[in-house]
PDB file of C-alpha atoms in Angstrom:
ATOM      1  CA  UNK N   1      62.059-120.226  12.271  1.00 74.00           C
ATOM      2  CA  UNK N   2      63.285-116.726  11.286  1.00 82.00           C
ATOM      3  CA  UNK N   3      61.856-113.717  13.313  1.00 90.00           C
ATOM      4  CA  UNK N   4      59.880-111.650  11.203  1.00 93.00           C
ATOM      5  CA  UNK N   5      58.806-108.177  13.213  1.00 93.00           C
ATOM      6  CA  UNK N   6      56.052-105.957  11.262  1.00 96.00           C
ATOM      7  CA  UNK N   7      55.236-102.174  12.466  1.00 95.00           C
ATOM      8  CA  UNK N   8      52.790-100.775  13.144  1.00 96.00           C
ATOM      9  CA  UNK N   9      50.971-103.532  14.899  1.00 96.00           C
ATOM     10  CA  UNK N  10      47.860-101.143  14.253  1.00 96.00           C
ATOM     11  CA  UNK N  11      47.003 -97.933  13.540  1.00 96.00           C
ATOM     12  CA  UNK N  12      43.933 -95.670  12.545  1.00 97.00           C
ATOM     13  CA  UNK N  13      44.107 -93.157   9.208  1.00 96.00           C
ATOM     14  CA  UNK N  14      41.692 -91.078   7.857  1.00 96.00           C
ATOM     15  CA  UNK N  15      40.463 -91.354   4.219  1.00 96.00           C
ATOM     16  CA  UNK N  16      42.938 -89.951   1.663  1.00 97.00           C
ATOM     17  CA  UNK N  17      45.991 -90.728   3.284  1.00 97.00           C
ATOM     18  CA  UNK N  18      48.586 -93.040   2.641  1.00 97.00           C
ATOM     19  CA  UNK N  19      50.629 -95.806   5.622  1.00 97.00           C
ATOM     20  CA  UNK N  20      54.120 -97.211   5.263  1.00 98.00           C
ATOM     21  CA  UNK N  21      54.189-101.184   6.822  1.00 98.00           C
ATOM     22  CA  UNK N  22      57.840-102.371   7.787  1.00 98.00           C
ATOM     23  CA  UNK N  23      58.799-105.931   7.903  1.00 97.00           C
ATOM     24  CA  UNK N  24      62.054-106.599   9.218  1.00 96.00           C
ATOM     25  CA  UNK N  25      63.269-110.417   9.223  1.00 95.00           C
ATOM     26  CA  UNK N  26      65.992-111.753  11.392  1.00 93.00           C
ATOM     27  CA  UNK N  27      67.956-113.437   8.566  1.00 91.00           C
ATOM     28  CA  UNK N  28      68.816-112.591   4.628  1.00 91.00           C
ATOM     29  CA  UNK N  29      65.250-114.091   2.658  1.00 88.00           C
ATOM     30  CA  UNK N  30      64.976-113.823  -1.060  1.00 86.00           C
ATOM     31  CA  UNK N  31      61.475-113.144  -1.503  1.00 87.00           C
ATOM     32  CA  UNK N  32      58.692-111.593   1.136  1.00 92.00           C
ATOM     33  CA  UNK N  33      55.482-111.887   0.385  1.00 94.00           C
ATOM     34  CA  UNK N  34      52.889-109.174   1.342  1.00 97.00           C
ATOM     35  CA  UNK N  35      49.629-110.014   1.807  1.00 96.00           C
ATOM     36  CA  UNK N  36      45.648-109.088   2.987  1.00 96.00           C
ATOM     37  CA  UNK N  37      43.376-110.281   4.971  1.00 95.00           C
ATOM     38  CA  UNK N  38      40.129-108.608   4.148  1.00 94.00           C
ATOM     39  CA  UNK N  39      37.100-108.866   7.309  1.00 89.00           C
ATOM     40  CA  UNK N  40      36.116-111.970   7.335  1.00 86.00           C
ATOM     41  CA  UNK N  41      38.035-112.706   4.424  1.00 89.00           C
ATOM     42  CA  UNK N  42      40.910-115.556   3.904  1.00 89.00           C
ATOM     43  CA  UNK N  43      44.173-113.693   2.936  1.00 94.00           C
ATOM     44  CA  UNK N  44      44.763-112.677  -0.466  1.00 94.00           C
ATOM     45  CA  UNK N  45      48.112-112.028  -2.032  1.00 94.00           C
ATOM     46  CA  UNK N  46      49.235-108.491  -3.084  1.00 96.00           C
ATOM     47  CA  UNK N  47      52.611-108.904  -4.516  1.00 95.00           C
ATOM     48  CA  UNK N  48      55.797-110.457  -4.284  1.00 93.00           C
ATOM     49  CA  UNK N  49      58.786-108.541  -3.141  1.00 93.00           C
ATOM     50  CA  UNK N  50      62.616-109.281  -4.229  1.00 86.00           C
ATOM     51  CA  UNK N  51      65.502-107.400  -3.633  1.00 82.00           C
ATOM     52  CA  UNK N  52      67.032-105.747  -7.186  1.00 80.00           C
ATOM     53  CA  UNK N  53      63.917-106.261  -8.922  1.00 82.00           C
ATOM     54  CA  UNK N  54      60.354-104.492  -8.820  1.00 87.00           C
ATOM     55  CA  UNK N  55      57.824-106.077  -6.870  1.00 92.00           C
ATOM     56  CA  UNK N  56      55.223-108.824  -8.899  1.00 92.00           C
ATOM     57  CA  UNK N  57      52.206-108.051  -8.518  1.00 95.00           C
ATOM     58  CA  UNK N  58      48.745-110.212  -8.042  1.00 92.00           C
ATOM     59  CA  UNK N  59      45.537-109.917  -9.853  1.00 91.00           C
ATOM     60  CA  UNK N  60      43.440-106.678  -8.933  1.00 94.00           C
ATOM     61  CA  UNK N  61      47.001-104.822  -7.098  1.00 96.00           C
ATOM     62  CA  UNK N  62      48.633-102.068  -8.545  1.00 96.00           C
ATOM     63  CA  UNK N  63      51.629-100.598  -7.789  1.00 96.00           C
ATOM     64  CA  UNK N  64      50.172 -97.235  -7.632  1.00 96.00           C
ATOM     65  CA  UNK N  65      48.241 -98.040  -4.784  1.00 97.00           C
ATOM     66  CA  UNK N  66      50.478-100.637  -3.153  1.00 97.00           C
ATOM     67  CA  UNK N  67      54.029 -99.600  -3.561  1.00 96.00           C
ATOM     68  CA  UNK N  68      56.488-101.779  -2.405  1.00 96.00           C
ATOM     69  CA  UNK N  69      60.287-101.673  -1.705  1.00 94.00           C
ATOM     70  CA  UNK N  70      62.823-104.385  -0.984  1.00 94.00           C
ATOM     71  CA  UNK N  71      66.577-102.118  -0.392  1.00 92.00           C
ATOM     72  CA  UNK N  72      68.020-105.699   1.137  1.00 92.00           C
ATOM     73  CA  UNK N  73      67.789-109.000   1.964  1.00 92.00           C
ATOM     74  CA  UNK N  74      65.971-108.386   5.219  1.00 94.00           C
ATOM     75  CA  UNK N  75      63.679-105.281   5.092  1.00 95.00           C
ATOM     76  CA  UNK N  76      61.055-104.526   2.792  1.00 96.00           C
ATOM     77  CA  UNK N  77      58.084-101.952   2.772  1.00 96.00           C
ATOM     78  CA  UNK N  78      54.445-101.430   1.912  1.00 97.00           C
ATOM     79  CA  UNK N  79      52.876 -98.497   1.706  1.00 97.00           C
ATOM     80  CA  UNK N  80      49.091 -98.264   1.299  1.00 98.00           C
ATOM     81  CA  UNK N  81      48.559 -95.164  -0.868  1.00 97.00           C
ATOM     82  CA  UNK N  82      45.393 -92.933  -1.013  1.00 97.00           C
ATOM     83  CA  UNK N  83      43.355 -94.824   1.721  1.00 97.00           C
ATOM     84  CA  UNK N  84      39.505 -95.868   1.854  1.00 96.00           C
ATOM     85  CA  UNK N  85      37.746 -97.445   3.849  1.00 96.00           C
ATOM     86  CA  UNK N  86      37.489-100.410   1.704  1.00 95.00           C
ATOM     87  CA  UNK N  87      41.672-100.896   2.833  1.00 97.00           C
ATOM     88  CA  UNK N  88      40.791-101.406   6.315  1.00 96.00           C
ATOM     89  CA  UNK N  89      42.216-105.098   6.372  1.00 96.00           C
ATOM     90  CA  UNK N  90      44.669-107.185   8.350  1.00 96.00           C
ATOM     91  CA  UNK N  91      48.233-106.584   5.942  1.00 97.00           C
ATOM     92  CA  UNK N  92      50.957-109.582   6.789  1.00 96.00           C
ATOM     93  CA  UNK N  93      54.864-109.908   5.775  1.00 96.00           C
ATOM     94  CA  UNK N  94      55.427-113.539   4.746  1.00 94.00           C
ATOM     95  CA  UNK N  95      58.478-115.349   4.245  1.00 92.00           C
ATOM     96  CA  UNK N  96      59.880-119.027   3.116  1.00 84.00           C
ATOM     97  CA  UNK N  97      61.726-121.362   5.352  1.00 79.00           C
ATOM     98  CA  UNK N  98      62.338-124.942   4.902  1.00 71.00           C
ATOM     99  CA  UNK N  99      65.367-127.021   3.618  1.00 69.00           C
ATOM    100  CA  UNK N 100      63.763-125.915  -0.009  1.00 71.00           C
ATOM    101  CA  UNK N 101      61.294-123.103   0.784  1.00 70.00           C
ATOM    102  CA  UNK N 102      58.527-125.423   1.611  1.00 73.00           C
ATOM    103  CA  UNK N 103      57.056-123.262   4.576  1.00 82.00           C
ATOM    104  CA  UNK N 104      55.787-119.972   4.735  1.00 87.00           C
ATOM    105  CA  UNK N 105      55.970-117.668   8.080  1.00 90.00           C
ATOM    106  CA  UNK N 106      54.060-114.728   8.764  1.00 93.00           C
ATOM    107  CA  UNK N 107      54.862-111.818  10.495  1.00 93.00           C
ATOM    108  CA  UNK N 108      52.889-110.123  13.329  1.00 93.00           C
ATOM    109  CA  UNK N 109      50.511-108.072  11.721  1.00 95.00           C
ATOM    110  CA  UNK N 110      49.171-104.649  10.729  1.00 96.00           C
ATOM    111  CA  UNK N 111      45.680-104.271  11.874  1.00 96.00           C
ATOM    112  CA  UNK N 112      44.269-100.748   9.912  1.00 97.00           C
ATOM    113  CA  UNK N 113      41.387 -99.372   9.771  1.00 96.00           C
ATOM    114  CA  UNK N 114      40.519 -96.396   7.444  1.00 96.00           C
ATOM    115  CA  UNK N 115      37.803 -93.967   8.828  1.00 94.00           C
TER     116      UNK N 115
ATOM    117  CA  UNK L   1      41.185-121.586 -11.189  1.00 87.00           C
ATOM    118  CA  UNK L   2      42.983-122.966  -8.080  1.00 91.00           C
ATOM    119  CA  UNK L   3      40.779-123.103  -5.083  1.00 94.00           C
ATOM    120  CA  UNK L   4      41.103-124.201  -1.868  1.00 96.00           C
ATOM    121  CA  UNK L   5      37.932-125.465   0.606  1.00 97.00           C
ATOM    122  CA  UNK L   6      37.043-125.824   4.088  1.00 97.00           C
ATOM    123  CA  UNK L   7      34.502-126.958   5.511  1.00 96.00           C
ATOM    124  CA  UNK L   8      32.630-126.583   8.138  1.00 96.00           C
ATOM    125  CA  UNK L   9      33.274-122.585   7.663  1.00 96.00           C
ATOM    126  CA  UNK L  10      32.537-122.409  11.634  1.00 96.00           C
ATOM    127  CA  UNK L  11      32.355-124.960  14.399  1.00 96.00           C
ATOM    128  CA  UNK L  12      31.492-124.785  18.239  1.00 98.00           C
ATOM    129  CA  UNK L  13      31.939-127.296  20.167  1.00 97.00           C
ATOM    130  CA  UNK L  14      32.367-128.244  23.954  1.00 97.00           C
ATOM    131  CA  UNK L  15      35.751-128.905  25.607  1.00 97.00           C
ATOM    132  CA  UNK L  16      37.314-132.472  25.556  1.00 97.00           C
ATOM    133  CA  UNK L  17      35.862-132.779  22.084  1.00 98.00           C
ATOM    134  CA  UNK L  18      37.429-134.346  18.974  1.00 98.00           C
ATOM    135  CA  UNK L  19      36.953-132.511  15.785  1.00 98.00           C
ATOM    136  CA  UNK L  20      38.121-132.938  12.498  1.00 98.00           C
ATOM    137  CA  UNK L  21      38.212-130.207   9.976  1.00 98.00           C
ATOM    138  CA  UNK L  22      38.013-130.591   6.286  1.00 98.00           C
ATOM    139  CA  UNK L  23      40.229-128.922   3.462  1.00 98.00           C
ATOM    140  CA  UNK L  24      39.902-130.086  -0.250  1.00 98.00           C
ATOM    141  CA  UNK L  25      41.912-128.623  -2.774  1.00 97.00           C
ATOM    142  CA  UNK L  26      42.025-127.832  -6.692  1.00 96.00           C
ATOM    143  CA  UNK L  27      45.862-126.175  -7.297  1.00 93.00           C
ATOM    144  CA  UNK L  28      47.583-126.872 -10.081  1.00 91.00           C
ATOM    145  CA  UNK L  29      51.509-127.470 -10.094  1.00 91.00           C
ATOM    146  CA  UNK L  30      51.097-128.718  -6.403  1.00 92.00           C
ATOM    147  CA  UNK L  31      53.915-128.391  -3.739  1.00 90.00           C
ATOM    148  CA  UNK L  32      52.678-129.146  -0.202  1.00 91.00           C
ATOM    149  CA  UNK L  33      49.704-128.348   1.458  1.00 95.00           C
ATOM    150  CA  UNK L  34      50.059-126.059   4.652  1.00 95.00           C
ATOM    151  CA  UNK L  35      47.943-125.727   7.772  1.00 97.00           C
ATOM    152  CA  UNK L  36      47.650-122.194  10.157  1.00 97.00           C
ATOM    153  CA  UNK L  37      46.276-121.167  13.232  1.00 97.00           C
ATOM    154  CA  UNK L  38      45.423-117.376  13.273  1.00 95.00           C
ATOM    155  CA  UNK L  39      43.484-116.352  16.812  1.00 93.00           C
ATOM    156  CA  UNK L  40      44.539-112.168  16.610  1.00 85.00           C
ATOM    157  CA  UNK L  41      46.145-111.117  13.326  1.00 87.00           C
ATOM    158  CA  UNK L  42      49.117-113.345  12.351  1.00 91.00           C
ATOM    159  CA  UNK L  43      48.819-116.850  11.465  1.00 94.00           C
ATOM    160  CA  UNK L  44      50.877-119.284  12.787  1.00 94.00           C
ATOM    161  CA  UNK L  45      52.232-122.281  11.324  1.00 93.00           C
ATOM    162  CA  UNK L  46      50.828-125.624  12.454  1.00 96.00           C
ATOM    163  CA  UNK L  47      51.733-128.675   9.741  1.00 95.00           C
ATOM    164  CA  UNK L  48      52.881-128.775   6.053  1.00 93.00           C
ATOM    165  CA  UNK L  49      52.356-131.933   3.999  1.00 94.00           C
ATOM    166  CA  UNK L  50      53.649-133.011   1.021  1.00 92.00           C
ATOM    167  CA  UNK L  51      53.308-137.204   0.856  1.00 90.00           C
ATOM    168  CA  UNK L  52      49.815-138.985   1.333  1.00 92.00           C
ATOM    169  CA  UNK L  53      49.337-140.999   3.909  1.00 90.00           C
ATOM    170  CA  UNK L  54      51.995-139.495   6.188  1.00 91.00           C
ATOM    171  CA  UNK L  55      50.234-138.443   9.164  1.00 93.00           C
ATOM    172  CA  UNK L  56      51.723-135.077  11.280  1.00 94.00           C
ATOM    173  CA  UNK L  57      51.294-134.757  14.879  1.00 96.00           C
ATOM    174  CA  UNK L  58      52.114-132.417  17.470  1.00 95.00           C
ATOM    175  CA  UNK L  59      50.246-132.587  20.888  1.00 97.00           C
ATOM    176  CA  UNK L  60      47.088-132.816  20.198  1.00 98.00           C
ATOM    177  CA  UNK L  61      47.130-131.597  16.594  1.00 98.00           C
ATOM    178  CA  UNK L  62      47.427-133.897  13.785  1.00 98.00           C
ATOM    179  CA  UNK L  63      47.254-133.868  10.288  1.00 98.00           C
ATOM    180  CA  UNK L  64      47.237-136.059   6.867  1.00 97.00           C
ATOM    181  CA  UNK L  65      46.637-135.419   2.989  1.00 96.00           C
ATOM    182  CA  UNK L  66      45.427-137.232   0.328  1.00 96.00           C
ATOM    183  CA  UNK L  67      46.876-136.144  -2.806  1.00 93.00           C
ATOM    184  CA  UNK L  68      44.600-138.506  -5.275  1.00 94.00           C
ATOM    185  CA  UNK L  69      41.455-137.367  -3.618  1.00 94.00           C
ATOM    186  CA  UNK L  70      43.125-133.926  -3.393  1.00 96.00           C
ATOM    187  CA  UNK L  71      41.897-133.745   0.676  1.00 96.00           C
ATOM    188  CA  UNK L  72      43.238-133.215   3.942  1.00 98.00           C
ATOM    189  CA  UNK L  73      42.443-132.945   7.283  1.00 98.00           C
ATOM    190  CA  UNK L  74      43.324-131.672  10.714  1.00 98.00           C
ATOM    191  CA  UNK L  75      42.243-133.272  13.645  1.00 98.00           C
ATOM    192  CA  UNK L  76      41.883-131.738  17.683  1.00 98.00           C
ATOM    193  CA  UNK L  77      41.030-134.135  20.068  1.00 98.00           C
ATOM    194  CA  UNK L  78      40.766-133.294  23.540  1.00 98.00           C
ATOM    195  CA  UNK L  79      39.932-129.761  22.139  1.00 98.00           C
ATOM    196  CA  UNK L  80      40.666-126.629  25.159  1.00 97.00           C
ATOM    197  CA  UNK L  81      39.382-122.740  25.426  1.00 97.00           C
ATOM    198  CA  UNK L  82      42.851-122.221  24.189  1.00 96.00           C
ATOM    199  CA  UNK L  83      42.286-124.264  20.491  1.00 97.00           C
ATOM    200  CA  UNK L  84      39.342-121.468  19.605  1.00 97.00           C
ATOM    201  CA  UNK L  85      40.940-119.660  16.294  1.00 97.00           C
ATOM    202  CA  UNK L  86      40.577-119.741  12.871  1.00 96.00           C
ATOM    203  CA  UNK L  87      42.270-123.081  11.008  1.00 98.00           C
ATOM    204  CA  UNK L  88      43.702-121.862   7.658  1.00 97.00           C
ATOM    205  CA  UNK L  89      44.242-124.113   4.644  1.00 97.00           C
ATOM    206  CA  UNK L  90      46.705-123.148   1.679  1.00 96.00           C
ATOM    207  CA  UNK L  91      48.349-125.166  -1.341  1.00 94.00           C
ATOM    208  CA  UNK L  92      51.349-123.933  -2.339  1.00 91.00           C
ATOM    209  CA  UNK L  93      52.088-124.455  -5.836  1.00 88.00           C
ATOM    210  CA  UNK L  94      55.519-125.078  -7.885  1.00 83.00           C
ATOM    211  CA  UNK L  95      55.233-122.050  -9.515  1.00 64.00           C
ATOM    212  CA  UNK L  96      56.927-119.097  -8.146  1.00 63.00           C
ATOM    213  CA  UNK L  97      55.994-120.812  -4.944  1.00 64.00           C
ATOM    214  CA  UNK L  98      52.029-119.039  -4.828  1.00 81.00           C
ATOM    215  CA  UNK L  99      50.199-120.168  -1.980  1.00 90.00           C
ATOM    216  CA  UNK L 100      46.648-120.026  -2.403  1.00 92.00           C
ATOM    217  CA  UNK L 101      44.717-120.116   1.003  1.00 95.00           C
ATOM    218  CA  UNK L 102      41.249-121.563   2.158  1.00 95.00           C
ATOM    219  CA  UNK L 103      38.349-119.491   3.854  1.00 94.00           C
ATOM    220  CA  UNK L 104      39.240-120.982   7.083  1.00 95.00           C
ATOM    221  CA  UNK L 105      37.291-122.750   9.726  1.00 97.00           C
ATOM    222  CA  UNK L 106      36.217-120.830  12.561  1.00 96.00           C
ATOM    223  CA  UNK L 107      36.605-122.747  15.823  1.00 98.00           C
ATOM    224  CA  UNK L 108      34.909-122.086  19.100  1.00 98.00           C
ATOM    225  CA  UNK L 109      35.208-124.395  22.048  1.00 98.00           C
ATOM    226  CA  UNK L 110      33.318-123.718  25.338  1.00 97.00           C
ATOM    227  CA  UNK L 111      33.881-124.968  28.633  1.00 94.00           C
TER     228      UNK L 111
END
C-alpha cells in the first residue's frame, strides 16, 4: 500500500491561530481525503481534495475555516484557520488503493489540541 | 441518512478470548464494507468486503458480511494485550466513493 506521511504528528496552538497539515503520499493519487476524528468521536469527513479543482466540501465544513490545497498528484494541505478549542481533534490524510479504489489508507496522524 | 452501527460500543475481555464484534449498516449506493484498527491516531486497514458469505481471514482476524441483512462482523479469537484498540466500521458508497464510518468498538483485553 502507498506510504502516506502526515506532519506534524502533533502539536499545541493557542486560540486564534491557524495550523497547516501536510500529507505527502509515495505515489501520484487522484483524490485525498481529509478527515476528523473528534474525542471520542468516529471520524467525520471534511472535504475531498483533487488536484486542478477546488476542494468538495462535507456538510457543516467551510472552506474558510478549512482551506485546502492539492498543487499535485502527491501533496496536498490543510490548514485549520482561526482555532478553538472545539478543533482540538485527531485530523487524517486518506487515500484510495485497490485494483478500482476499493480501499482507503490513512495517513499517520495530526494529534492538536487548541488551548 | 446513511448510518453505520457497532455494537458493543466497548468490550473488555480476558486474554485467549473469542469475541465477535457487530457492525450493521444503512448506506445507500453500497460499495464494500471496510474494517480498521486505530490503537494511537491512524487507523489501519484490517479487511474490506464486498460479496456475502465470503469470509476474510488473516491470523487471527476474520471477517464476513451479509449484504441482505445489511451486517457484518469481525471476529478475534485467541484475543492478546496487543488486539486492545478501537475496531472501526465504514461503508463506502458508489458515489464519489464517501465512506461513512461507525462509532467503533472499544476493545480492552487483560492478561
Amino acid at each position: 500500500s502507498a506510504v502516506i506521511s502526515q506532519k506534524p504528528s502533533r502539536d499545541i496552538c493557542q486560540r486564534g491561530t491557524s495550523l497547516t497539515i501536510q500529507c505527502q503520499v509515495d505515489s501520484q493519487v487522484t483524490m485525498m481525503f481529509w478527515y476528523r476524528q473528534q474525542p471520542g468521536q468516529s471520524l467525520t469527513l471534511i472535504a475531498t481534495a483533487n488536484q486542478g479543482s477546488e476542494a468538495t466540501y462535507e456538510s457543516g465544513f467551510v472552506i474558510d475555516k478549512f482551506p485546502i490545497s492539492r498543487p499535485n498528484l502527491t501533496f496536498s494541505t490543510l490548514t485549520v484557520s482561526n482555532m478553538s478549542p472545539e478543533d482540538s481533534s485527531i485530523y487524517l490524510c486518506s487515500v484510495e488503493e485497490g485494483l478500482s479504489n476499493e480501499k482507503l489508507f490513512f495517513g499517520s496522524g495530526t494529534q492538536l489540541s487548541v488551548l | 441518512e446513511d448510518k453505520v452501527v457497532q455494537s458493543p460500543l466497548s468490550l473488555v475481555v480476558h486474554e485467549g478470548d473469542t469475541v465477535t464484534l457487530n457492525c450493521s449498516y444503512e448506506v445507500t449506493n453500497f460499495r464494500s464494507l471496510l474494517w480498521y484498527k486505530q490503537e494511537k491516531k491512524a487507523p489501519t486497514f484490517l479487511f474490506m468486503l464486498t460479496s456475502s458469505g465470503i469470509e476474510k481471514k488473516s491470523g487471527r482476524l476474520s471477517s464476513i458480511l451479509d449484504k441482505k441483512e445489511l451486517f457484518s462482523i469481525l471476529n478475534i479469537t485467541a484475543t492478546q494485550t496487543g488486539d486492545s484498540a478501537i475496531y472501526l466500521c465504514a461503508g463506502m458508497k458508489t458515489s464519489y466513493d464517501k465512506v461513512i464510518f461507525g462509532p467503533g468498538t472499544s476493545l480492552s483485553v487483560i492478561p
